[in-house]
Short mmCIF file of C-alpha atoms in Angstrom, two decimals:
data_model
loop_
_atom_site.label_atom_id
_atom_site.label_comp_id
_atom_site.label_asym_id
_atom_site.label_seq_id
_atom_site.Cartn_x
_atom_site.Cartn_y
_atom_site.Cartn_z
CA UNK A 1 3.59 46.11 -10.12
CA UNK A 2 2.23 42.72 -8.28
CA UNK A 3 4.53 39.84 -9.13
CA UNK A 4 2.59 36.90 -11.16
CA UNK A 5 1.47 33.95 -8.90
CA UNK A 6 1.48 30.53 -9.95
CA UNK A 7 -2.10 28.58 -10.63
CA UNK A 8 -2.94 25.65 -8.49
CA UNK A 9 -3.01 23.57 -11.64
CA UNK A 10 0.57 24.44 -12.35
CA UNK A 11 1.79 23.95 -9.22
CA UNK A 12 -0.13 20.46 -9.49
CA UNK A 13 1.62 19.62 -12.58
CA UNK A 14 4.30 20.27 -11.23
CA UNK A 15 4.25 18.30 -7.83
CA UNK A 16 3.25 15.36 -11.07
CA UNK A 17 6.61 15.65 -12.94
CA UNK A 18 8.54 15.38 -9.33
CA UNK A 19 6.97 12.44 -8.54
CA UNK A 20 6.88 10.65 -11.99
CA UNK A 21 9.92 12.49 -13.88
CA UNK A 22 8.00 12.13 -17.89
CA UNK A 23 5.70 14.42 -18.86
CA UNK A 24 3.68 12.05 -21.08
CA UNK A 25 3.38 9.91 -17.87
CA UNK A 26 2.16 13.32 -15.96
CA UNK A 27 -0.45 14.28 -18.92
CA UNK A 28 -2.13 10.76 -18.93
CA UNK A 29 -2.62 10.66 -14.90
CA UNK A 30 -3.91 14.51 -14.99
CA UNK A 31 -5.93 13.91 -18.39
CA UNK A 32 -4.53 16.97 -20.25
CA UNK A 33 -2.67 17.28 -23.31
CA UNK A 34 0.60 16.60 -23.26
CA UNK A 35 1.40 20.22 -25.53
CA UNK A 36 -1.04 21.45 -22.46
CA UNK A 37 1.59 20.07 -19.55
CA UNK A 38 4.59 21.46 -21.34
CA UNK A 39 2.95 25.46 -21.76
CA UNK A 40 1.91 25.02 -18.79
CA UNK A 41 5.25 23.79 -17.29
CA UNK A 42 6.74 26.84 -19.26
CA UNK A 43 4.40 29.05 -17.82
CA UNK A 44 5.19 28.43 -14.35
CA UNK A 45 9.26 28.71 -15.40
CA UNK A 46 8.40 32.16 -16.27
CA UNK A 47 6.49 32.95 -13.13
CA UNK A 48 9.44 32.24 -11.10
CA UNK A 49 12.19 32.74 -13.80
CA UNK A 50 14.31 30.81 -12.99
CA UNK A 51 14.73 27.02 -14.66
CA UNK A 52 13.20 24.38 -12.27
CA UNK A 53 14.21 21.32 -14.20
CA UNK A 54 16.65 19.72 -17.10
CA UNK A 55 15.81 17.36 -19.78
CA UNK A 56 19.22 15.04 -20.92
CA UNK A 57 17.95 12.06 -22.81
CA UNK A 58 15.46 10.46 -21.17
CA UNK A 59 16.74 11.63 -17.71
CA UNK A 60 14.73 15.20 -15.89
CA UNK A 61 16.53 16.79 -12.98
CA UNK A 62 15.26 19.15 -11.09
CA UNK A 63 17.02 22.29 -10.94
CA UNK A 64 17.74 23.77 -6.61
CA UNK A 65 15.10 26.31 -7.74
CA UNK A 66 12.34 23.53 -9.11
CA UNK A 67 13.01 21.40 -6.05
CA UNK A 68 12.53 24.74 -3.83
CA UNK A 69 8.86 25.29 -5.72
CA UNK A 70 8.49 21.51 -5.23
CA UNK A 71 8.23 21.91 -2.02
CA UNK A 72 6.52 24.66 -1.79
CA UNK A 73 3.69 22.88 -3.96
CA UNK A 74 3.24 20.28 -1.64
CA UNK A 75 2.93 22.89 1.53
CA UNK A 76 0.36 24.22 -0.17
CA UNK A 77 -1.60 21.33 -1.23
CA UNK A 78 -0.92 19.93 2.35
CA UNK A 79 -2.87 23.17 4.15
CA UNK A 80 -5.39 23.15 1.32
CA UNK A 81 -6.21 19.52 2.48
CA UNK A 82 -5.78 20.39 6.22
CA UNK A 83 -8.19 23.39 5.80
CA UNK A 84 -10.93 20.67 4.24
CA UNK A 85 -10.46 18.24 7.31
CA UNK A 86 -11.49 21.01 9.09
CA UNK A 87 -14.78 21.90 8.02
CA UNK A 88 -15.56 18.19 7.33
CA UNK A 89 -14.90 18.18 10.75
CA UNK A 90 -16.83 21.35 11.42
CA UNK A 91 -19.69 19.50 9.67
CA UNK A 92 -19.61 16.44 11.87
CA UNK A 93 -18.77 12.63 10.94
CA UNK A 94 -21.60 11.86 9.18
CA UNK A 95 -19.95 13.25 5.85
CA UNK A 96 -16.32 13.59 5.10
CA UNK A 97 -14.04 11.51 3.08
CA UNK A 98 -11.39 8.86 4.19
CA UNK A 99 -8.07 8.75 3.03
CA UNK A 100 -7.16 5.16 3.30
CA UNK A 101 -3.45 3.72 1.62
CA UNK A 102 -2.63 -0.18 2.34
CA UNK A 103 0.04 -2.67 0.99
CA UNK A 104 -1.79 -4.78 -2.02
CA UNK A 105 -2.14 -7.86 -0.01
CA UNK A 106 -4.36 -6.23 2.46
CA UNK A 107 -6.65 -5.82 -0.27
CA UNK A 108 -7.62 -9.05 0.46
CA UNK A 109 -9.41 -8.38 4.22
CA UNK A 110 -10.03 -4.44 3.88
CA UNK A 111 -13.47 -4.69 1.96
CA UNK A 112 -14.87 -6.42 5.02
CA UNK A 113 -13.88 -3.78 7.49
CA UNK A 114 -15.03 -1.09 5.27
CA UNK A 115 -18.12 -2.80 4.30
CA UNK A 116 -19.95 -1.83 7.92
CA UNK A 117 -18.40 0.98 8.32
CA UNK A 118 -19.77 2.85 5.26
CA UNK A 119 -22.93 1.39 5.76
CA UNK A 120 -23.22 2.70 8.96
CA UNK A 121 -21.73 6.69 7.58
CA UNK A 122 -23.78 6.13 4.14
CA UNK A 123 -22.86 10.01 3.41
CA UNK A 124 -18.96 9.62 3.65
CA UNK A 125 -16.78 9.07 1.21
CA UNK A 126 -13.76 6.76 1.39
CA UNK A 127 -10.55 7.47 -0.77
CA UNK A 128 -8.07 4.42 -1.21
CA UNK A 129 -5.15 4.05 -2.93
CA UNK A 130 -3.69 0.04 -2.86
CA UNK A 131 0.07 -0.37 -3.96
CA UNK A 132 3.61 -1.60 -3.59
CA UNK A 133 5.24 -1.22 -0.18
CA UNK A 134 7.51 1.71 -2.06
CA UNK A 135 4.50 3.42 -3.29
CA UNK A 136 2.73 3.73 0.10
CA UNK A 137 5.75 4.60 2.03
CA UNK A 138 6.24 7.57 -0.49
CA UNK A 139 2.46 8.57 0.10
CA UNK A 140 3.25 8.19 3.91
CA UNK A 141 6.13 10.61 3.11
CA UNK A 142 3.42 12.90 1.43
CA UNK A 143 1.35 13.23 4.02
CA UNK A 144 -1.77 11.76 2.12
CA UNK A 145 -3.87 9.70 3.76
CA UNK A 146 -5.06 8.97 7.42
CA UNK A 147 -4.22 5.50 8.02
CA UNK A 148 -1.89 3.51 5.63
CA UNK A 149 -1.89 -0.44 6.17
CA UNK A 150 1.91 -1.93 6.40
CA UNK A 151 2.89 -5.84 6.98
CA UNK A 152 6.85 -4.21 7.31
CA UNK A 153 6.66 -0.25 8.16
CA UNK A 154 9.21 2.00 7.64
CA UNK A 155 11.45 3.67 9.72
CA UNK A 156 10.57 7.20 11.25
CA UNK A 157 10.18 9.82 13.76
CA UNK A 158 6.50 11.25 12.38
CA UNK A 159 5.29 7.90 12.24
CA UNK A 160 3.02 5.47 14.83
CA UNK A 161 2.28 1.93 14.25
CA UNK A 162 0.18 -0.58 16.20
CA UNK A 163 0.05 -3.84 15.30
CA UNK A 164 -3.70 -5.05 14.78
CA UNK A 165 -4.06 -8.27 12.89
CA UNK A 166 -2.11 -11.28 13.01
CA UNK A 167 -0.87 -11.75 9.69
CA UNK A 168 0.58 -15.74 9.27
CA UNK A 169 2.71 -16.27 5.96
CA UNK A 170 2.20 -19.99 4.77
CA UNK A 171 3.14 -22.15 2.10
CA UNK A 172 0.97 -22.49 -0.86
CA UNK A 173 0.59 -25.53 -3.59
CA UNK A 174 -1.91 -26.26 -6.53
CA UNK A 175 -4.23 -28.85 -5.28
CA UNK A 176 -3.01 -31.67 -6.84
CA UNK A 177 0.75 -31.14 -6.18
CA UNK A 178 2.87 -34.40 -4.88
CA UNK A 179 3.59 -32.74 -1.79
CA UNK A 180 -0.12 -32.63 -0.48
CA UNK A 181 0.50 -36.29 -0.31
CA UNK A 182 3.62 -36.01 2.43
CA UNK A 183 2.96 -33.64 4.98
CA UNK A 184 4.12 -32.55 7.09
CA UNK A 185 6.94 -31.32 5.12
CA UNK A 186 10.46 -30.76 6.26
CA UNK A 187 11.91 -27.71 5.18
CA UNK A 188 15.24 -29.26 3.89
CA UNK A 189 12.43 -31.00 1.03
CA UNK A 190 10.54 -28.02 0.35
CA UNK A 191 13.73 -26.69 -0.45
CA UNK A 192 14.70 -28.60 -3.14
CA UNK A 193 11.21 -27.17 -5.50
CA UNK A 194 10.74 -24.08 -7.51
CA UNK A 195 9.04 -21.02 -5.93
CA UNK A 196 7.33 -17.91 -7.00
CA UNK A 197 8.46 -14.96 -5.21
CA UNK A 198 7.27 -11.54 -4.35
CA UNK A 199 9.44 -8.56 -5.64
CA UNK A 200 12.32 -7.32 -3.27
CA UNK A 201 11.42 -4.93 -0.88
CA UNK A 202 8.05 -6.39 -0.13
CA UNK A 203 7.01 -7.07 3.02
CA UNK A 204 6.49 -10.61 2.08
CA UNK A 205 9.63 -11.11 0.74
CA UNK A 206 11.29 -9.51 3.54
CA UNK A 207 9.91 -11.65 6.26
CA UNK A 208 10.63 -14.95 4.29
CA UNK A 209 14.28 -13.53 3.52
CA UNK A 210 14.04 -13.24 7.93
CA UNK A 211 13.21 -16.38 7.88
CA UNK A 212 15.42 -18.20 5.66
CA UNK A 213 18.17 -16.44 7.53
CA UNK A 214 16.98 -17.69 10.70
CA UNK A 215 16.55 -21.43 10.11
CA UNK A 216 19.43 -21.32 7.42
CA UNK A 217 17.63 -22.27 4.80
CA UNK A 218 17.15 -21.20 1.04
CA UNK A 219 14.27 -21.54 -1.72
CA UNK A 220 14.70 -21.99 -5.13
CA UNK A 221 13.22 -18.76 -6.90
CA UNK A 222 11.72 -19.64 -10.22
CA UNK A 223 9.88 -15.96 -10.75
CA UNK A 224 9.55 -13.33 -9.45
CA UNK A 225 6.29 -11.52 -9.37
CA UNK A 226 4.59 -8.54 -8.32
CA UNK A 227 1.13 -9.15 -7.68
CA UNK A 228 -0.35 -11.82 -5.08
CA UNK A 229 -3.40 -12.51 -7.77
CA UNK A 230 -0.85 -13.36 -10.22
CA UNK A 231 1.45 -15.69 -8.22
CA UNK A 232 -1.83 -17.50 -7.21
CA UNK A 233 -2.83 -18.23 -11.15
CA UNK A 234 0.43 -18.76 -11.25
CA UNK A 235 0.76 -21.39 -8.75
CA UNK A 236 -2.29 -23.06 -9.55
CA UNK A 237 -0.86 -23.19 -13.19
CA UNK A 238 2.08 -25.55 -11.74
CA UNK A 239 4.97 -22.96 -12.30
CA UNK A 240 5.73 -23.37 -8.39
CA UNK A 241 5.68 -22.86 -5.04
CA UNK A 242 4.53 -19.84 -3.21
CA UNK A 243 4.61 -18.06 0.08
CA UNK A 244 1.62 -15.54 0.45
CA UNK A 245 -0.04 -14.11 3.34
CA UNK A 246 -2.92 -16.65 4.93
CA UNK A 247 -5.10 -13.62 4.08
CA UNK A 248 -4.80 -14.14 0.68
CA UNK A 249 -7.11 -17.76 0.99
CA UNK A 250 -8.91 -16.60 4.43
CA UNK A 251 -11.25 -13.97 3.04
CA UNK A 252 -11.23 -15.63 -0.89
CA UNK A 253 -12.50 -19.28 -1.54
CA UNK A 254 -10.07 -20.57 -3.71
CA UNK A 255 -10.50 -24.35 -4.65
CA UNK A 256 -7.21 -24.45 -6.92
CA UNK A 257 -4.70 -24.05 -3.98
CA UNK A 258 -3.81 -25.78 -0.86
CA UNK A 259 -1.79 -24.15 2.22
CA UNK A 260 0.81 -27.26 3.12
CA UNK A 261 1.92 -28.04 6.50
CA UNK A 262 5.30 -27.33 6.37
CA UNK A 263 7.98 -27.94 9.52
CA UNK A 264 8.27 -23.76 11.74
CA UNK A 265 5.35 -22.66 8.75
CA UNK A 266 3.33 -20.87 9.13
CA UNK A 267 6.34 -17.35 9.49
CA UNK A 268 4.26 -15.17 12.30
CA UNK A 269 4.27 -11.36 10.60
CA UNK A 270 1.63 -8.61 11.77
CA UNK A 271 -0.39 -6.50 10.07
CA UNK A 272 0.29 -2.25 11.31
CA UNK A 273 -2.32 0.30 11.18
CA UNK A 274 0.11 3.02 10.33
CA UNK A 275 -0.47 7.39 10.93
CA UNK A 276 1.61 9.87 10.24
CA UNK A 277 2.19 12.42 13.31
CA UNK A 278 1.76 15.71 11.43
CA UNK A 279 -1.28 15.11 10.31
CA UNK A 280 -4.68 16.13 11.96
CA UNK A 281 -7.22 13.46 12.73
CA UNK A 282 -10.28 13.78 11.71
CA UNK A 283 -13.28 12.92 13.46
CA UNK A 284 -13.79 10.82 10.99
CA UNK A 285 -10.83 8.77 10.89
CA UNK A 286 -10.95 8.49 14.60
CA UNK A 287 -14.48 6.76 14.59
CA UNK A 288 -13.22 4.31 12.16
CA UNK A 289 -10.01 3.32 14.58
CA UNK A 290 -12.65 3.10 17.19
CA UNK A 291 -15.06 0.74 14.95
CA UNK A 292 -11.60 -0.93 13.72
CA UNK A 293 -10.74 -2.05 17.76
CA UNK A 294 -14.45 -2.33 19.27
CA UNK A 295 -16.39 -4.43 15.93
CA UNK A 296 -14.26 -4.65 12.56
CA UNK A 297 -11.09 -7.63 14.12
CA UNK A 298 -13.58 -9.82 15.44
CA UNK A 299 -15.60 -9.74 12.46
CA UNK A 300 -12.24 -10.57 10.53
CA UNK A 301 -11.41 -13.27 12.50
CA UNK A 302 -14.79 -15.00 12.50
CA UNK A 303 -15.02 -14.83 8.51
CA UNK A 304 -11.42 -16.00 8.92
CA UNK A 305 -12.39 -19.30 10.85
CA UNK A 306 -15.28 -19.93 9.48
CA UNK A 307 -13.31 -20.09 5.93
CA UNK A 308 -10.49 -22.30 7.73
CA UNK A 309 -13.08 -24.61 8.61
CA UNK A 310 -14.68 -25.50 5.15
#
């Protein structure tokens, strides 16, 4: 008698509940039932019979079994996806999808490089995901995407960086805030107001903690927020201080805020276009590293400057 095989949508609810651990959590992002998730969580128990996870409280553990089928789910999800690169590739570039992931504050520039770029592929599809710097390392991990955008990468052996856009960190004040009226600034001074912080283990945050280190110096941290488009309302609200990429003003006219000139400001960080080594380039992804180098910087740079120099 054949053994029973698992569906792909159980194996897909499954690879869900590793990655978010609550199965009300996994039936809103897959748009099924939650009674649906659990029968069909059951189901797949029964294919391999053998437990793959524990419930205690509020806590879910995978069992060694579940974290073997786990794994197994994301192999085959990972060829499935390799097999469609292929015959997008088989197809040519003028149709395909790309599978971009970047860091929330390169939100700020990416529209403009991908503005040209689809115009010029109108058929192709583009796929991106914009989060934390935890939440795109862990799709990096996954194998997701083609290029993910990093202002601090991670460490590892699959991966290659190259650094491709300058990416200055500077001080930021409302408009009308006492220190637009001293500069330049020392940093003993600036040190004595409030600030608004990124989260912890953001690249922002890491390079000013670099920073601060370096020039022995601390700031005062009032907040600490998650989003760059809050700590700007935020800052233009008079709750304090900020330090945000340039980027954040460059590409976005922003009347509200001023960048201050501050005494070893503006901290020099880069922007990494990020690939994983296991996975197969398209043709796809290649022309848009090639339109990235030979068109899509300069035109950065030039909105850049121009927006400097209102």
């Amino acid at each position: 008698m054949a053994k029973r095989l698992p569906t792909l949508r159980q194996m897909q609810i499954l690879l869900a509940l590793a990655e978010h651990k609550n199965i009300s959590r996994v039936a809103e992002i897959l748009h099924i039932s939650q009674p649906s998730v659990s029968i069909q969580l059951k189901n797949l128990t029964e294919v391999f019979d053998s437990p793959l996870y524990h419930v205690n409280g509020r806590s879910l553990e995978f069992t060694e079994a579940g974290i073997a089928a786990v794994n197994t789910a994301q192999e085959m999800f990972f060829s499935l996806d390799k097999l469609h690169i292929e015959l997008e590739d088989l197809k040519g570039a003028k149709s395909g999808v790309l599978k971009l992931a970047v860091v929330s504050t390169a939100k700020y520039f990416l529209p403009i490089l991908l503005g040209p770029f689809c115009k010029r592929y109108p058929l192709i599809d583009v796929q991106l995901d914009i989060g934390n710097r935890e939440q795109i390392i862990q799709r990096f991990n996954q194998n997701k995407d083609d290029y993910y955008i990093f202002s601090q990468y991670p460490k590892a052996d699959n991966l290659v960086a190259e650094p491709f856009l300058e990416n200055p960190l500077v001080v930021v004040a409302p408009v009308n805030h006492e220190l637009t009226k001293k500069m330049p600034i020392s940093l003993n001074r600036l040190s004595h107001y409030p600030f608004l912080l990124r989260e912890h283990g953001s690249g922002t945050r890491h390079s000013i903690e670099g920073f601060c280190q370096q020039h022995n110096v601390s700031f005062k941290a009032k907040m600490t927020i998650e989003s760059n488009q809050a700590i700007k309302h935020s800052v233009a609200a008079g709750l304090g201080l900020a330090i945000l990429s340039s980027h954040t003003l460059d590409y976005m006219q922003d009347d509200n805020l001023v960048k201050l000139d501050v005494e070893h400001f503006p901290i020099q960080s880069q922007w990494y276009l990020v690939r994983n080594k296991k996975r197969h380039q398209t043709i796809l992804a290649e022309l848009f590293y090639q339109y990235l180098q030979e068109e899509g910087l300069a035109k950065l740079k030039n909105i850049a400057k121009n927006q400097r120099n209102l």
